Coordinates of C-alpha atoms and ligand atoms in Angstrom, one line a residue:
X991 CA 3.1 16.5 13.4
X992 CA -0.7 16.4 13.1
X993 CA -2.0 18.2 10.0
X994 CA -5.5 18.9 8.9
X995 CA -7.1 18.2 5.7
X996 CA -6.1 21.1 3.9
X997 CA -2.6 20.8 5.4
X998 CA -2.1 17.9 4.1
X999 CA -3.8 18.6 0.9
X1000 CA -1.2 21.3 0.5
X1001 CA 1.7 19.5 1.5
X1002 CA 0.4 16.8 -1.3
X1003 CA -0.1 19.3 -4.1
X1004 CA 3.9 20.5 -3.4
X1005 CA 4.8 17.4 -4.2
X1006 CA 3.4 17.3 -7.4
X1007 CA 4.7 20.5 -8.0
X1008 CA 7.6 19.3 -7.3
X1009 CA 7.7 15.9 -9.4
X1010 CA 6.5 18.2 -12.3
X1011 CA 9.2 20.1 -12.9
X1012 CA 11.6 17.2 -11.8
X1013 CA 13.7 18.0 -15.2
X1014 CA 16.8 15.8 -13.2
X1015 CA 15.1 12.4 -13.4
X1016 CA 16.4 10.6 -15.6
X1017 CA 12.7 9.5 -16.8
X1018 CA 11.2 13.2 -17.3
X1019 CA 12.8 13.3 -20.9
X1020 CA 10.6 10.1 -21.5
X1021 CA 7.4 11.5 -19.8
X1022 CA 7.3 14.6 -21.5
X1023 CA 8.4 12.6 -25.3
X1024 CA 5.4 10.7 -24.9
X1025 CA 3.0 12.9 -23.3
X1026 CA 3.0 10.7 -20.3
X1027 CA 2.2 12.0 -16.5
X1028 CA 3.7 11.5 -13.7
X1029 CA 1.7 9.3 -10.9
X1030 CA 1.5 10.7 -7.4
X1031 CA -0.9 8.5 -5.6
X1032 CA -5.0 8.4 -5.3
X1033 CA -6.7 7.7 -1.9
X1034 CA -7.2 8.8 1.3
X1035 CA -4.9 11.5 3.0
X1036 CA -6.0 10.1 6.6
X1037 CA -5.5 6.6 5.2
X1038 CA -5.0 4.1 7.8
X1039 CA -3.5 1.5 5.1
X1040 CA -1.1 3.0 2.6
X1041 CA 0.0 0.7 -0.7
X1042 CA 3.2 1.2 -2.4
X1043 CA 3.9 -0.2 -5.4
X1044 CA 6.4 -0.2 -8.2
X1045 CA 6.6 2.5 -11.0
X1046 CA 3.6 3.6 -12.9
X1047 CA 2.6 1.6 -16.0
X1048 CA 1.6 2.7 -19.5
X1049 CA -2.5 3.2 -18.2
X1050 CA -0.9 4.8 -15.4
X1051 CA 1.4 7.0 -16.6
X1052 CA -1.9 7.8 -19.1
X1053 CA -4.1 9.0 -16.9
X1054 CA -1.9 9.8 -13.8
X1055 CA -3.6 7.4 -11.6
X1056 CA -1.7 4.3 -9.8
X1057 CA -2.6 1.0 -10.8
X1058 CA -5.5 1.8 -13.3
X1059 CA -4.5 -1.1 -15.7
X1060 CA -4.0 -5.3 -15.6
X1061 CA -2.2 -4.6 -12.4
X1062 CA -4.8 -2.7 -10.9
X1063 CA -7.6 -4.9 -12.0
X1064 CA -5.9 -7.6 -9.7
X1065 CA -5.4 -5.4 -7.2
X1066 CA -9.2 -4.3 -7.0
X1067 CA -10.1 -7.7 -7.0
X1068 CA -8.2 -8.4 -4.1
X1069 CA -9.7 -5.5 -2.2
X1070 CA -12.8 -6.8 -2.8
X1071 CA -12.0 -9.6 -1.8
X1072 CA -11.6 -8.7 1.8
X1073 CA -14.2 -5.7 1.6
X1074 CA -11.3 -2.8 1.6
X1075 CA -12.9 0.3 -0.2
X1076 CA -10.0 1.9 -3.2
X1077 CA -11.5 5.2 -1.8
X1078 CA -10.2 4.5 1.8
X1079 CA -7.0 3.5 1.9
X1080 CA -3.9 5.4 0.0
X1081 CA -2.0 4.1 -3.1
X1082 CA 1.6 5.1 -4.4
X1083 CA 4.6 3.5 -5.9
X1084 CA 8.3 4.6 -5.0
X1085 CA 9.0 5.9 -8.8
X1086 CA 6.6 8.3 -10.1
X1087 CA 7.2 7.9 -13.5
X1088 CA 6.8 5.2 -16.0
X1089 CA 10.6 3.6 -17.1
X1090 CA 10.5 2.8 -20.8
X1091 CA 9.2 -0.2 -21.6
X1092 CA 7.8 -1.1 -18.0
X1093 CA 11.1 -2.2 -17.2
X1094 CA 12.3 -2.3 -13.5
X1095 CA 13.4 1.0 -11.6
X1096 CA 16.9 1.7 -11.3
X1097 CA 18.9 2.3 -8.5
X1098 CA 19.2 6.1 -9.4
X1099 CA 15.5 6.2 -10.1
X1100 CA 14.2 4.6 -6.9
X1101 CA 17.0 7.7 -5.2
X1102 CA 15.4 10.6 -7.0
X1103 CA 11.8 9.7 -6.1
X1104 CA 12.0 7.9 -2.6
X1105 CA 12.4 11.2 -0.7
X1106 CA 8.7 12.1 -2.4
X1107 CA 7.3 8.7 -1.1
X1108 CA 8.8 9.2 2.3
X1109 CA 7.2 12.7 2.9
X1110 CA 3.8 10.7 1.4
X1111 CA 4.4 8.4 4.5
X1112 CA 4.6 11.7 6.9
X1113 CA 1.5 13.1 5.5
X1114 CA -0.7 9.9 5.4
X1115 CA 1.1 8.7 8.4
X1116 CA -0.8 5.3 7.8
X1117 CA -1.0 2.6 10.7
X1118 CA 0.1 -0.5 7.8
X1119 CA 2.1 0.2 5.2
X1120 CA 1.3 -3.1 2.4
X1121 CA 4.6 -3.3 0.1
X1122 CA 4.0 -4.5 -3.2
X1123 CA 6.9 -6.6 -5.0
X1124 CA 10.2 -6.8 -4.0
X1125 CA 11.3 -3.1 -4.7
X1126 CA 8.6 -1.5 -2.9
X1127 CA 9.4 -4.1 0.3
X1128 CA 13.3 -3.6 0.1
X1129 CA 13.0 0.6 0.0
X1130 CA 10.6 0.5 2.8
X1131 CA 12.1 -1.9 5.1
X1132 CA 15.8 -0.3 4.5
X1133 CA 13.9 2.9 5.6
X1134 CA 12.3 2.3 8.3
X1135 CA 14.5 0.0 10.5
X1136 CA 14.0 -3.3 9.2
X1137 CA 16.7 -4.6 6.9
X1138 CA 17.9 -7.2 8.8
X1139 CA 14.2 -8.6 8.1
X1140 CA 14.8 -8.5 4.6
X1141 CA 14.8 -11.6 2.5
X1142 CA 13.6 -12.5 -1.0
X1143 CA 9.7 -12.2 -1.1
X1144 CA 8.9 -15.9 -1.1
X1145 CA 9.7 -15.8 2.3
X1146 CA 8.4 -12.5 3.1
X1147 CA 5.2 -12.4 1.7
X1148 CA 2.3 -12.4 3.7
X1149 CA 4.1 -11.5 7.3
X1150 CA 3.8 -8.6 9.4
X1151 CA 6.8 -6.4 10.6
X1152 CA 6.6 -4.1 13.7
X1153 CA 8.3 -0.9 13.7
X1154 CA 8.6 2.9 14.9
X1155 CA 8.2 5.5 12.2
X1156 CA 8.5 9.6 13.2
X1157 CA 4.7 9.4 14.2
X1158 CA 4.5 6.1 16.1
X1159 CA 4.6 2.5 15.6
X1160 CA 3.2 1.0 12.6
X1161 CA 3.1 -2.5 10.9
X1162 CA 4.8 -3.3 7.8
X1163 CA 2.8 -6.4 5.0
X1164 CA 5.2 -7.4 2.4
X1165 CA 3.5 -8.8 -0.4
X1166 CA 3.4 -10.3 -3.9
X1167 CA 3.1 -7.4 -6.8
X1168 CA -0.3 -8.1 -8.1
X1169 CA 1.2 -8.2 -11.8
X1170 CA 2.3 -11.4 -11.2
X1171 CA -0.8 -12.6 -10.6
X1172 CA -2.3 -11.5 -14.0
X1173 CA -0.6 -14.7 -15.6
X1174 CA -0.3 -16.9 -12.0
X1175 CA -3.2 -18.4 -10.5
X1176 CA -1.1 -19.8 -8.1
X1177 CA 0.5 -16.8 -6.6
X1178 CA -3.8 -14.9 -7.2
X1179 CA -4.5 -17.3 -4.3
X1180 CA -1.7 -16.7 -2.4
X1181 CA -2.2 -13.0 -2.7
X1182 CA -5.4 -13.9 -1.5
X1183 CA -4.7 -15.2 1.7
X1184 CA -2.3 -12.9 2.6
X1185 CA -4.3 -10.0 1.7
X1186 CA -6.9 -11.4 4.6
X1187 CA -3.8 -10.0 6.9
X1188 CA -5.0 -6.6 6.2
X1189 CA -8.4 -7.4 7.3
X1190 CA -7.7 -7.7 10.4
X1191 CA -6.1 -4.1 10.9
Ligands
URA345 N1 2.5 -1.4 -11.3 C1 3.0 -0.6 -10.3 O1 3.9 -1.0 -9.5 N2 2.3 0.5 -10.0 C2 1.3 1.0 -10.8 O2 0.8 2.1 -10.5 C3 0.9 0.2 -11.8 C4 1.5 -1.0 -12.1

């Protein structure tokens, strides 16, 4: 369904409505302990390139802004790197808020807050859809038709996956979460090159 921008606006703020009050999570005790907000996503509701990463960090979960901290540093970098704008494209994670202590979501986590990202993804309805790290690459590909693609990131990263969403075909780009990078020159450059993929869309 094509929306306008106060459609989608709307549909957006529901969503955070609805991650508000999402007293079931099993990480909503932990956000409200610490004062901590949950992170819907920043960016462009027409955005033709959405990024999806992880779970929201401490800066993150902070301010309510995705990847505001090391991790977002990197990923700026990158951006600039191949002249993408922050302002123009649309960034998320799966989980919405922060796990203690950073760690990795769990299953039940990633299955309260993936029907949230998945409306995000019929809002936006982006053209690319750019994974970051493995969880955000095996959610997406389970859900939209591409599991028997999957394969541990080494081999993924960096390669662009065809498929038909709802609202038309669109490419999938699995690739490296840019906290890895903070401490990995190796796998900076490698992030590099494959985030020169995304130029050409
Ligand atoms: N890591 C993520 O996966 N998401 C953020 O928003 C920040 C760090």
């Amino acid at each position: 369904m094509q929306q306008n921008k106060e459609d989608r606006k709307e549909l957006m703020r529901k969503i955070k409505d609805e991650v508000v009050a999402l007293k079931k999570s099993p990480l909503y005790k932990f956000r409200i302990e610490n004062k901590n907000l949950p992170v819907i996503g920043e960016g462009s509701h027409f955005a033709k390139i959405m990024f999806i990463g992880e779970a929201p960090g401490r800066n993150e979960a902070k301010t309510g802004k995705p990847f505001c901290g090391r991790a977002g540093d990197i990923l700026n970098e990158l951006l600039n790197f191949v002249g993408i704008e922050r302002s123009e494209i649309y960034i998320t994670n799966i989980v919405k808020d922060r796990p203690p202590q950073n760690r990795d979501p769990l299953p039940d986590e990633i299955k309260i807050y993936g029907p949230f990202l998945d409306r995000q993804i019929e809002i936006i309805q982006p053209k690319v859809i750019a994974t970051l790290g493995r969880y955000a690459m095996g959610y997406v590909m389970n859900k939209l038709g591409l599991e028997l693609e999957l394969d541990v990131i080494s081999k993924m990263h960096g390669r662009v996956f065809d498929t038909t969403t709802s609202y038309g075909d669109i490419k999938v780009v699995p690739l490296y979460h840019p906290a890895v990078a903070v401490y990995n020159s190796h796998t900076k450059d490698q992030l590099k090159k494959d985030f020169e993929i995304l130029k050409t869309f």
